[in-house]
mmCIF file of C-alpha atoms in Angstrom:
data_model
loop_
_atom_site.group_PDB
_atom_site.id
_atom_site.type_symbol
_atom_site.label_atom_id
_atom_site.label_comp_id
_atom_site.label_asym_id
_atom_site.label_seq_id
_atom_site.Cartn_x
_atom_site.Cartn_y
_atom_site.Cartn_z
ATOM 1 C CA MET A 1 -7.045 67.388 7.603
ATOM 2 C CA THR A 2 -8.015 63.703 7.456
ATOM 3 C CA ALA A 3 -10.239 64.122 10.512
ATOM 4 C CA LYS A 4 -11.938 67.124 8.931
ATOM 5 C CA VAL A 5 -12.627 65.225 5.699
ATOM 6 C CA LYS A 6 -14.087 62.285 7.645
ATOM 7 C CA ALA A 7 -16.275 64.583 9.710
ATOM 8 C CA ASN A 8 -17.606 66.320 6.611
ATOM 9 C CA VAL A 9 -18.260 63.039 4.808
ATOM 10 C CA THR A 10 -20.209 61.606 7.730
ATOM 11 C CA SER A 11 -22.274 64.760 8.157
ATOM 12 C CA PHE A 12 -23.543 65.028 4.573
ATOM 13 C CA ASP A 13 -27.150 64.520 5.570
ATOM 14 C CA SER A 14 -27.223 67.306 8.146
ATOM 15 C CA ASN A 15 -24.865 69.988 6.833
ATOM 16 C CA LEU A 16 -24.452 72.000 3.665
ATOM 17 C CA TYR A 17 -20.864 72.814 2.814
ATOM 18 C CA ALA A 18 -20.305 75.678 0.441
ATOM 19 C CA ASP A 19 -17.668 76.133 -2.198
ATOM 20 C CA ASN A 20 -15.228 78.808 -0.994
ATOM 21 C CA ALA A 21 -14.633 79.905 -4.579
ATOM 22 C CA GLY A 22 -18.301 80.661 -5.086
ATOM 23 C CA LEU A 23 -18.671 78.133 -7.856
ATOM 24 C CA GLU A 24 -22.154 76.954 -6.871
ATOM 25 C CA LEU A 25 -24.597 79.768 -7.494
ATOM 26 C CA ASP A 26 -27.571 77.668 -8.512
ATOM 27 C CA ARG A 27 -30.865 78.933 -7.147
ATOM 28 C CA LYS A 28 -31.649 75.439 -5.884
ATOM 29 C CA VAL A 29 -29.586 74.286 -2.916
ATOM 30 C CA ARG A 30 -28.202 70.848 -3.652
ATOM 31 C CA SER A 31 -26.939 68.277 -1.178
ATOM 32 C CA PRO A 32 -23.184 68.315 -0.514
ATOM 33 C CA LYS A 33 -22.856 64.831 -1.965
ATOM 34 C CA LYS A 34 -24.451 65.909 -5.242
ATOM 35 C CA MET A 35 -22.316 69.035 -5.322
ATOM 36 C CA ILE A 36 -19.117 67.021 -4.908
ATOM 37 C CA GLU A 37 -20.229 64.471 -7.507
ATOM 38 C CA SER A 38 -20.850 67.366 -9.881
ATOM 39 C CA LYS A 39 -17.357 68.731 -9.264
ATOM 40 C CA VAL A 40 -15.765 65.379 -9.988
ATOM 41 C CA PHE A 41 -17.882 64.960 -13.129
ATOM 42 C CA GLU A 42 -16.702 68.379 -14.375
ATOM 43 C CA GLY A 43 -13.084 67.444 -13.681
ATOM 44 C CA ASP A 44 -12.829 70.014 -10.900
ATOM 45 C CA LEU A 45 -11.070 67.805 -8.342
ATOM 46 C CA ARG A 46 -9.700 70.828 -6.529
ATOM 47 C CA GLY A 47 -13.233 72.135 -6.057
ATOM 48 C CA ALA A 48 -14.403 68.734 -4.799
ATOM 49 C CA VAL A 49 -11.638 68.617 -2.198
ATOM 50 C CA ARG A 50 -12.385 72.207 -1.205
ATOM 51 C CA LEU A 51 -15.980 71.224 -0.523
ATOM 52 C CA LEU A 52 -14.830 68.358 1.667
ATOM 53 C CA LEU A 53 -12.594 70.671 3.676
ATOM 54 C CA SER A 54 -14.937 73.656 3.883
ATOM 55 C CA GLU A 55 -16.298 74.855 7.206
ATOM 56 C CA ASP A 56 -18.557 77.435 5.542
ATOM 57 C CA SER A 57 -22.215 76.871 4.760
ATOM 58 C CA TYR A 58 -24.826 78.638 2.683
ATOM 59 C CA ALA A 59 -26.355 81.560 4.548
ATOM 60 C CA ARG A 60 -30.110 81.541 4.976
ATOM 61 C CA GLN A 61 -32.101 83.588 2.479
ATOM 62 C CA GLU A 62 -33.458 86.078 4.990
ATOM 63 C CA PRO A 63 -33.432 89.846 5.632
ATOM 64 C CA SER A 64 -30.519 89.646 8.077
ATOM 65 C CA THR A 65 -28.326 88.053 5.404
ATOM 66 C CA LEU A 66 -29.224 90.761 2.907
ATOM 67 C CA ALA A 67 -28.495 93.437 5.521
ATOM 68 C CA ALA A 68 -25.087 91.891 6.249
ATOM 69 C CA LEU A 69 -24.264 91.844 2.530
ATOM 70 C CA ARG A 70 -25.193 95.507 2.213
ATOM 71 C CA LEU A 71 -22.836 96.324 5.090
ATOM 72 C CA LYS A 72 -20.076 94.529 3.199
ATOM 73 C CA HIS A 73 -20.681 96.848 0.234
ATOM 74 C CA PRO A 74 -20.768 100.349 1.764
ATOM 75 C CA ALA A 75 -21.218 103.732 0.144
ATOM 76 C CA PRO A 76 -18.120 105.949 -0.278
ATOM 77 C CA SER A 77 -16.856 107.420 2.977
ATOM 78 C CA ARG A 78 -16.406 110.860 1.410
ATOM 79 C CA PRO A 79 -17.136 112.759 -1.817
ATOM 80 C CA LEU A 80 -14.976 111.212 -4.519
ATOM 81 C CA ASP A 81 -12.654 113.134 -6.811
ATOM 82 C CA PHE A 82 -12.188 110.901 -9.849
ATOM 83 C CA PRO A 83 -9.377 111.518 -12.332
ATOM 84 C CA PRO A 84 -10.443 112.762 -15.779
ATOM 85 C CA GLU A 85 -11.904 110.587 -18.516
ATOM 86 C CA PRO A 86 -9.368 108.610 -20.582
ATOM 87 C CA GLY A 87 -8.156 110.676 -23.507
ATOM 88 C CA ILE A 88 -7.402 109.523 -27.025
ATOM 89 C CA SER A 89 -3.705 109.866 -26.250
ATOM 90 C CA LEU A 90 -3.859 106.797 -24.000
ATOM 91 C CA THR A 91 -2.983 103.576 -25.805
ATOM 92 C CA PRO A 92 -4.863 100.675 -24.220
ATOM 93 C CA VAL A 93 -3.491 97.185 -23.786
ATOM 94 C CA SER A 94 -4.290 94.911 -26.713
ATOM 95 C CA VAL A 95 -4.277 91.117 -26.825
ATOM 96 C CA THR A 96 -3.815 88.438 -29.479
ATOM 97 C CA ILE A 97 -5.820 85.286 -30.125
ATOM 98 C CA GLU A 98 -3.065 83.264 -28.454
ATOM 99 C CA GLU A 99 -3.354 85.375 -25.310
ATOM 100 C CA VAL A 100 -7.132 84.868 -25.298
ATOM 101 C CA VAL A 101 -6.566 81.111 -25.478
ATOM 102 C CA SER A 102 -4.144 81.334 -22.529
ATOM 103 C CA GLY A 103 -6.711 83.326 -20.586
ATOM 104 C CA LEU A 104 -9.450 80.773 -21.256
ATOM 105 C CA ASN A 105 -7.178 77.907 -20.238
ATOM 106 C CA SER A 106 -6.371 79.659 -16.948
ATOM 107 C CA PHE A 107 -9.988 79.245 -15.784
ATOM 108 C CA TYR A 108 -10.196 76.103 -13.687
ATOM 109 C CA SER A 109 -12.759 73.418 -14.387
ATOM 110 C CA GLY A 110 -16.153 74.150 -12.875
ATOM 111 C CA SER A 111 -15.689 77.933 -12.781
ATOM 112 C CA ALA A 112 -19.100 79.573 -12.553
ATOM 113 C CA GLY A 113 -20.868 81.972 -14.871
ATOM 114 C CA GLY A 114 -22.001 85.494 -14.084
ATOM 115 C CA LEU A 115 -25.403 87.110 -14.527
ATOM 116 C CA ASP A 116 -25.861 85.615 -18.003
ATOM 117 C CA GLY A 117 -24.986 82.092 -16.846
ATOM 118 C CA LEU A 118 -22.261 81.723 -19.486
ATOM 119 C CA ARG A 119 -19.384 79.734 -18.011
ATOM 120 C CA PRO A 120 -15.742 79.530 -19.095
ATOM 121 C CA ALA A 121 -16.322 75.832 -19.797
ATOM 122 C CA HIS A 122 -18.844 76.810 -22.483
ATOM 123 C CA LEU A 123 -16.273 78.971 -24.263
ATOM 124 C CA LYS A 124 -13.593 76.304 -23.892
ATOM 125 C CA GLU A 125 -15.880 73.748 -25.513
ATOM 126 C CA LEU A 126 -16.919 76.087 -28.335
ATOM 127 C CA THR A 127 -13.295 76.973 -29.138
ATOM 128 C CA SER A 128 -11.755 73.528 -28.691
ATOM 129 C CA VAL A 129 -9.995 71.642 -31.488
ATOM 130 C CA SER A 130 -13.154 69.600 -32.052
ATOM 131 C CA ALA A 131 -15.007 72.824 -32.945
ATOM 132 C CA GLY A 132 -12.861 73.100 -36.062
ATOM 133 C CA GLU A 133 -13.038 76.250 -38.189
ATOM 134 C CA ASN A 134 -15.973 77.678 -36.233
ATOM 135 C CA GLY A 135 -13.938 77.480 -33.054
ATOM 136 C CA GLN A 136 -11.155 79.532 -34.634
ATOM 137 C CA LYS A 137 -13.673 82.120 -35.825
ATOM 138 C CA LEU A 138 -15.074 82.397 -32.315
ATOM 139 C CA LEU A 139 -11.573 82.879 -30.892
ATOM 140 C CA GLY A 140 -11.061 85.742 -33.319
ATOM 141 C CA CYS A 141 -14.341 87.307 -32.182
ATOM 142 C CA LEU A 142 -13.379 86.883 -28.515
ATOM 143 C CA ALA A 143 -10.050 88.628 -29.173
ATOM 144 C CA LYS A 144 -11.879 91.548 -30.823
ATOM 145 C CA LEU A 145 -14.367 91.739 -27.952
ATOM 146 C CA THR A 146 -11.560 91.658 -25.376
ATOM 147 C CA ASN A 147 -9.727 94.491 -27.111
ATOM 148 C CA PHE A 148 -12.976 96.440 -27.354
ATOM 149 C CA LEU A 149 -13.474 96.164 -23.589
ATOM 150 C CA LEU A 150 -9.847 97.126 -22.962
ATOM 151 C CA SER A 151 -10.337 100.253 -25.062
ATOM 152 C CA GLY A 152 -13.098 101.427 -22.700
ATOM 153 C CA GLN A 153 -15.654 102.014 -25.445
ATOM 154 C CA VAL A 154 -18.563 100.035 -23.981
ATOM 155 C CA ASN A 155 -21.890 101.889 -23.864
ATOM 156 C CA PRO A 156 -22.126 103.362 -20.326
ATOM 157 C CA LEU A 157 -25.670 102.004 -19.933
ATOM 158 C CA VAL A 158 -24.305 98.471 -20.290
ATOM 159 C CA CYS A 159 -21.386 98.806 -17.864
ATOM 160 C CA PRO A 160 -23.269 98.318 -14.532
ATOM 161 C CA TYR A 161 -24.493 94.931 -15.795
ATOM 162 C CA LEU A 162 -21.492 93.778 -17.817
ATOM 163 C CA TYR A 163 -19.240 94.670 -14.902
ATOM 164 C CA GLY A 164 -21.734 93.540 -12.262
ATOM 165 C CA ALA A 165 -21.984 90.083 -10.720
ATOM 166 C CA SER A 166 -24.086 87.344 -9.217
ATOM 167 C CA LEU A 167 -23.781 87.308 -5.449
ATOM 168 C CA CYS A 168 -24.158 84.513 -2.927
ATOM 169 C CA ALA A 169 -23.576 84.496 0.825
ATOM 170 C CA LEU A 170 -21.722 82.002 2.978
ATOM 171 C CA THR A 171 -21.865 81.752 6.751
ATOM 172 C CA LYS A 172 -18.343 81.740 8.151
ATOM 173 C CA LYS A 173 -17.194 79.632 11.076
ATOM 174 C CA ASP A 174 -17.413 82.654 13.380
ATOM 175 C CA GLY A 175 -20.984 83.370 12.277
ATOM 176 C CA GLY A 176 -20.142 86.249 9.953
ATOM 177 C CA ILE A 177 -21.179 86.540 6.311
ATOM 178 C CA ARG A 178 -18.775 85.996 3.435
ATOM 179 C CA PRO A 179 -20.001 87.469 0.110
ATOM 180 C CA ILE A 180 -19.011 85.606 -3.058
ATOM 181 C CA ALA A 181 -19.358 87.552 -6.312
ATOM 182 C CA VAL A 182 -18.979 86.027 -9.775
ATOM 183 C CA GLY A 183 -18.766 88.428 -12.702
ATOM 184 C CA SER A 184 -19.244 87.989 -16.420
ATOM 185 C CA VAL A 185 -16.877 85.565 -18.085
ATOM 186 C CA PHE A 186 -16.076 88.258 -20.679
ATOM 187 C CA ARG A 187 -15.073 90.753 -17.998
ATOM 188 C CA ARG A 188 -12.958 88.142 -16.199
ATOM 189 C CA LEU A 189 -11.320 86.998 -19.446
ATOM 190 C CA THR A 190 -10.443 90.601 -20.304
ATOM 191 C CA ALA A 191 -9.014 91.216 -16.828
ATOM 192 C CA LYS A 192 -6.935 88.025 -17.022
ATOM 193 C CA ALA A 193 -5.480 89.122 -20.364
ATOM 194 C CA ALA A 194 -4.722 92.560 -18.908
ATOM 195 C CA CYS A 195 -2.974 90.960 -15.919
ATOM 196 C CA ARG A 196 -0.696 88.955 -18.177
ATOM 197 C CA ALA A 197 0.172 92.050 -20.201
ATOM 198 C CA VAL A 198 1.394 94.114 -17.228
ATOM 199 C CA LYS A 199 2.407 91.394 -14.767
ATOM 200 C CA GLU A 200 6.167 91.613 -15.167
ATOM 201 C CA GLU A 201 6.307 95.413 -15.152
ATOM 202 C CA MET A 202 4.050 95.799 -12.130
ATOM 203 C CA ALA A 203 5.754 93.047 -10.140
ATOM 204 C CA GLY A 204 9.024 94.915 -10.567
ATOM 205 C CA TYR A 205 7.420 98.122 -9.307
ATOM 206 C CA LEU A 206 5.735 96.534 -6.268
ATOM 207 C CA GLN A 207 8.606 94.350 -5.059
ATOM 208 C CA PRO A 208 10.145 93.846 -2.563
ATOM 209 C CA HIS A 209 7.482 95.170 -0.185
ATOM 210 C CA GLN A 210 4.286 93.983 -1.899
ATOM 211 C CA LEU A 211 4.282 90.302 -2.880
ATOM 212 C CA GLY A 212 0.565 89.858 -3.584
ATOM 213 C CA PHE A 213 0.706 90.436 -7.348
ATOM 214 C CA GLY A 214 3.067 89.044 -9.962
ATOM 215 C CA THR A 215 5.428 87.382 -7.481
ATOM 216 C CA ARG A 216 5.602 83.631 -7.808
ATOM 217 C CA LEU A 217 5.090 81.968 -4.418
ATOM 218 C CA GLY A 218 4.761 85.437 -2.900
ATOM 219 C CA CYS A 219 2.993 84.210 0.233
ATOM 220 C CA GLU A 220 5.714 81.657 0.923
ATOM 221 C CA ALA A 221 8.389 84.298 0.342
ATOM 222 C CA ALA A 222 6.731 86.587 2.901
ATOM 223 C CA ILE A 223 6.580 83.765 5.462
ATOM 224 C CA HIS A 224 10.233 82.794 5.000
ATOM 225 C CA ALA A 225 11.418 86.409 5.189
ATOM 226 C CA THR A 226 9.489 86.960 8.418
ATOM 227 C CA ARG A 227 10.755 83.719 9.957
ATOM 228 C CA SER A 228 14.344 84.602 9.070
ATOM 229 C CA TYR A 229 13.968 88.020 10.643
ATOM 230 C CA VAL A 230 12.498 86.652 13.866
ATOM 231 C CA MET A 231 15.151 83.916 14.174
ATOM 232 C CA ASP A 232 18.073 86.267 13.598
ATOM 233 C CA PRO A 233 19.803 86.814 17.004
ATOM 234 C CA SER A 234 20.700 90.365 16.022
ATOM 235 C CA ASN A 235 16.993 91.234 16.066
ATOM 236 C CA SER A 236 16.418 90.118 19.647
ATOM 237 C CA ASP A 237 15.500 93.642 20.737
ATOM 238 C CA SER A 238 13.034 94.119 17.858
ATOM 239 C CA ILE A 239 9.346 93.355 17.500
ATOM 240 C CA VAL A 240 7.324 91.928 14.620
ATOM 241 C CA LEU A 241 3.758 93.127 14.138
ATOM 242 C CA LYS A 242 1.118 91.557 11.917
ATOM 243 C CA LEU A 243 -1.586 93.871 10.543
ATOM 244 C CA ASP A 244 -4.996 93.262 9.039
ATOM 245 C CA ILE A 245 -7.281 95.730 7.236
ATOM 246 C CA CYS A 246 -11.024 95.472 7.849
ATOM 247 C CA ASN A 247 -12.986 94.401 4.751
ATOM 248 C CA ALA A 248 -10.104 95.833 2.745
ATOM 249 C CA PHE A 249 -11.056 95.136 -0.861
ATOM 250 C CA ASN A 250 -14.613 96.390 -0.308
ATOM 251 C CA THR A 251 -13.674 99.698 1.360
ATOM 252 C CA LEU A 252 -10.891 101.137 -0.792
ATOM 253 C CA GLU A 253 -12.097 104.397 -2.340
ATOM 254 C CA ARG A 254 -12.235 104.159 -6.119
ATOM 255 C CA ASP A 255 -10.922 107.630 -6.924
ATOM 256 C CA VAL A 256 -7.645 106.620 -5.241
ATOM 257 C CA LEU A 257 -7.666 103.304 -7.067
ATOM 258 C CA LEU A 258 -8.169 104.906 -10.497
ATOM 259 C CA SER A 259 -5.665 107.697 -9.854
ATOM 260 C CA GLU A 260 -2.923 105.161 -9.151
ATOM 261 C CA VAL A 261 -3.858 103.120 -12.228
ATOM 262 C CA LYS A 262 -3.756 106.231 -14.415
ATOM 263 C CA GLU A 263 -0.326 107.177 -13.086
ATOM 264 C CA LYS A 264 1.406 103.803 -12.938
ATOM 265 C CA VAL A 265 -0.270 101.644 -15.587
ATOM 266 C CA PRO A 266 -2.128 103.990 -17.965
ATOM 267 C CA SER A 267 -2.636 101.257 -20.568
ATOM 268 C CA LEU A 268 -5.275 99.723 -18.253
ATOM 269 C CA TYR A 269 -6.941 103.016 -17.396
ATOM 270 C CA PRO A 270 -9.572 103.059 -20.208
ATOM 271 C CA PHE A 271 -10.833 99.604 -19.182
ATOM 272 C CA LEU A 272 -10.697 100.092 -15.425
ATOM 273 C CA HIS A 273 -12.241 103.554 -15.635
ATOM 274 C CA GLN A 274 -15.349 101.993 -17.204
ATOM 275 C CA VAL A 275 -15.342 99.177 -14.653
ATOM 276 C CA TYR A 276 -14.925 101.223 -11.490
ATOM 277 C CA LYS A 277 -16.163 104.770 -11.975
ATOM 278 C CA PRO A 278 -19.883 103.846 -12.220
ATOM 279 C CA SER A 279 -21.550 101.743 -9.541
ATOM 280 C CA SER A 280 -21.891 98.147 -10.692
ATOM 281 C CA LYS A 281 -24.860 95.962 -9.841
ATOM 282 C CA LEU A 282 -24.650 92.850 -7.683
ATOM 283 C CA PHE A 283 -27.691 90.578 -7.658
ATOM 284 C CA PHE A 284 -28.416 88.494 -4.581
ATOM 285 C CA ASN A 285 -31.338 86.418 -5.830
ATOM 286 C CA ASP A 286 -33.926 89.111 -6.645
ATOM 287 C CA ASP A 287 -32.296 91.794 -4.499
ATOM 288 C CA LEU A 288 -29.969 94.446 -5.867
ATOM 289 C CA ILE A 289 -26.827 95.659 -4.099
ATOM 290 C CA TYR A 290 -24.694 98.440 -5.539
ATOM 291 C CA SER A 291 -20.943 98.017 -5.609
ATOM 292 C CA GLN A 292 -19.627 101.567 -5.181
ATOM 293 C CA VAL A 293 -16.397 101.117 -3.264
ATOM 294 C CA GLY A 294 -13.321 98.958 -3.588
ATOM 295 C CA ALA A 295 -12.047 96.351 -6.010
ATOM 296 C CA GLN A 296 -14.832 93.950 -6.837
ATOM 297 C CA GLN A 297 -14.357 90.475 -5.420
ATOM 298 C CA GLY A 298 -13.329 87.974 -8.069
ATOM 299 C CA ASP A 299 -11.805 90.618 -10.355
ATOM 300 C CA PRO A 300 -8.486 89.171 -11.605
ATOM 301 C CA LEU A 301 -7.110 92.715 -11.558
ATOM 302 C CA GLY A 302 -8.215 93.255 -7.953
ATOM 303 C CA PRO A 303 -4.868 92.300 -6.370
ATOM 304 C CA LEU A 304 -2.987 94.659 -8.679
ATOM 305 C CA ILE A 305 -5.151 97.716 -8.179
ATOM 306 C CA PHE A 306 -5.330 97.213 -4.412
ATOM 307 C CA SER A 307 -1.552 96.838 -4.207
ATOM 308 C CA LEU A 308 -1.064 99.993 -6.284
ATOM 309 C CA ALA A 309 -3.405 101.982 -4.040
ATOM 310 C CA ILE A 310 -1.454 101.307 -0.840
ATOM 311 C CA HIS A 311 2.045 101.085 -2.315
ATOM 312 C CA LYS A 312 3.057 104.723 -1.908
ATOM 313 C CA ILE A 313 2.269 104.493 1.802
ATOM 314 C CA ILE A 314 4.005 101.236 2.640
ATOM 315 C CA VAL A 315 7.263 102.121 0.854
ATOM 316 C CA GLU A 316 7.668 105.091 3.230
ATOM 317 C CA LEU A 317 7.605 102.956 6.391
ATOM 318 C CA LYS A 318 10.794 102.942 8.477
ATOM 319 C CA SER A 319 10.624 99.402 9.895
ATOM 320 C CA THR A 320 13.414 97.080 8.774
ATOM 321 C CA LEU A 321 10.965 94.290 7.958
ATOM 322 C CA ASN A 322 8.179 95.577 5.737
ATOM 323 C CA ILE A 323 6.326 92.882 3.789
ATOM 324 C CA TRP A 324 2.752 92.885 2.506
ATOM 325 C CA TYR A 325 0.662 90.225 0.869
ATOM 326 C CA LEU A 326 -2.228 92.368 -0.363
ATOM 327 C CA ASP A 327 -4.045 93.556 2.791
ATOM 328 C CA ASP A 328 -1.999 91.443 5.223
ATOM 329 C CA GLY A 329 1.050 93.333 6.392
ATOM 330 C CA THR A 330 4.019 92.379 8.546
ATOM 331 C CA ILE A 331 6.367 95.031 9.866
ATOM 332 C CA GLY A 332 9.295 94.502 12.198
ATOM 333 C CA GLY A 333 12.072 96.529 13.737
ATOM 334 C CA LYS A 334 12.920 98.618 16.769
ATOM 335 C CA PRO A 335 9.792 99.164 18.913
ATOM 336 C CA GLU A 336 9.881 102.910 18.350
ATOM 337 C CA ASP A 337 10.071 102.460 14.557
ATOM 338 C CA VAL A 338 7.200 100.001 14.487
ATOM 339 C CA LEU A 339 5.097 102.297 16.652
ATOM 340 C CA GLN A 340 5.839 105.264 14.410
ATOM 341 C CA ASP A 341 4.902 103.250 11.318
ATOM 342 C CA LEU A 342 1.668 102.111 12.904
ATOM 343 C CA GLU A 343 0.748 105.665 13.825
ATOM 344 C CA THR A 344 1.535 106.675 10.239
ATOM 345 C CA LEU A 345 -0.461 103.881 8.633
ATOM 346 C CA ILE A 346 -3.723 104.357 10.502
ATOM 347 C CA PRO A 347 -4.570 107.930 9.389
ATOM 348 C CA ARG A 348 -3.128 107.551 5.896
ATOM 349 C CA PHE A 349 -5.034 104.352 5.276
ATOM 350 C CA LYS A 350 -8.148 106.093 6.543
ATOM 351 C CA ASP A 351 -7.751 108.642 3.737
ATOM 352 C CA LEU A 352 -8.031 105.718 1.311
ATOM 353 C CA GLY A 353 -11.143 104.384 3.063
ATOM 354 C CA LEU A 354 -9.189 101.635 4.849
ATOM 355 C CA VAL A 355 -9.318 100.832 8.568
ATOM 356 C CA VAL A 356 -6.636 98.825 10.347
ATOM 357 C CA ASN A 357 -8.368 96.172 12.442
ATOM 358 C CA PRO A 358 -7.405 96.804 16.108
ATOM 359 C CA SER A 359 -8.602 93.350 17.159
ATOM 360 C CA LYS A 360 -6.063 91.642 14.902
ATOM 361 C CA TYR A 361 -2.764 93.252 15.843
ATOM 362 C CA TYR A 362 -0.518 90.316 16.587
ATOM 363 C CA VAL A 363 3.045 89.937 17.852
ATOM 364 C CA PRO A 364 4.107 86.344 17.050
ATOM 365 C CA ALA A 365 7.115 85.963 19.370
ATOM 366 C CA LYS A 366 6.306 85.458 23.073
ATOM 367 C CA ASP A 367 9.523 86.998 24.326
ATOM 368 C CA LEU A 368 9.096 90.235 22.367
ATOM 369 C CA PRO A 369 7.462 93.413 23.703
ATOM 370 C CA HIS A 370 3.699 93.431 23.343
ATOM 371 C CA VAL A 371 1.761 95.916 21.238
ATOM 372 C CA GLU A 372 -1.522 96.978 22.768
ATOM 373 C CA VAL A 373 -4.410 99.100 21.619
ATOM 374 C CA SER A 374 -6.502 101.252 23.919
ATOM 375 C CA SER A 375 -9.000 104.081 23.554
ATOM 376 C CA GLY A 376 -6.180 106.461 24.345
ATOM 377 C CA GLY A 377 -3.927 105.306 21.528
ATOM 378 C CA ILE A 378 -1.426 102.652 20.566
ATOM 379 C CA PHE A 379 1.656 101.882 22.591
ATOM 380 C CA VAL A 380 4.445 99.319 22.831
#
């Protein structure tokens, strides 16, 4: 890590390092040194360090970049069958002023604004103690606005913009394009409040297989569970298989997503129905890209709705080890069980619009049987 920081510092004049969180969406490309100075000035030390460590760079503003971004945001793979409109019998989540304050405070320093340019830092400043009585009035208005969005009563003509985003493109180390979308601060604040309202209930439903939402230190828990399984002598005749889903969040079909929300967490359905049934608009400079599939990147509710969409499938797997952190899965057990689960996952995920990446199957232990993929099928 020290060597990487030194290399990045010494190459300021020749390289542009991008913020992995998509926090720099200015139309003018600034030098890395200025970007880092800006992060420090804003109190975003984490963002400054991330810039120093980043191996990504801004993608060139050219037709090939736009084409790559469009490929990352595909059209639905099939005709969609959306669940019905929210009825008046559904009671939406509601939030208090205190919960709005918690949501605002959860934005880290330097977090970017969406299409309107309004940043969380602006709202924090306007509602701070120094703002006095006017700050309290604004907090009350924000709470009312948040509850209005949660009720799903926004004019449909406004939704593609309110629930759209600014888009920038980073060039990954392998040469691919990484899209970074930043939505409206009001949409993100509402989604954060909704997350807090259902976090405990949904974590209980998703555990122990899905640790990507509501589970504290879920990634670490998945790693420790996998390590324990591999090191257990009684599992010496088993295999452990890591799985990756191609462009997962951008390919999940939205009728599946909304159906699971309606069934398992109906209090969020009015809000998410307005967010995800219509196509939202992503603006890459002056170019427009429609977001028609998947959970939009940067949506605080994205991990929850993705986890819900695949949960019914992963709980039916037979492998002894069955742990998922969002779209990264690890299954382990007898070779025949793992093979059966893999053959089950591939077609069922395809029904959701998801494709298991055949180039990223990975068996971590050298002395275990090897899983291979060929044109004729999958075998152990």
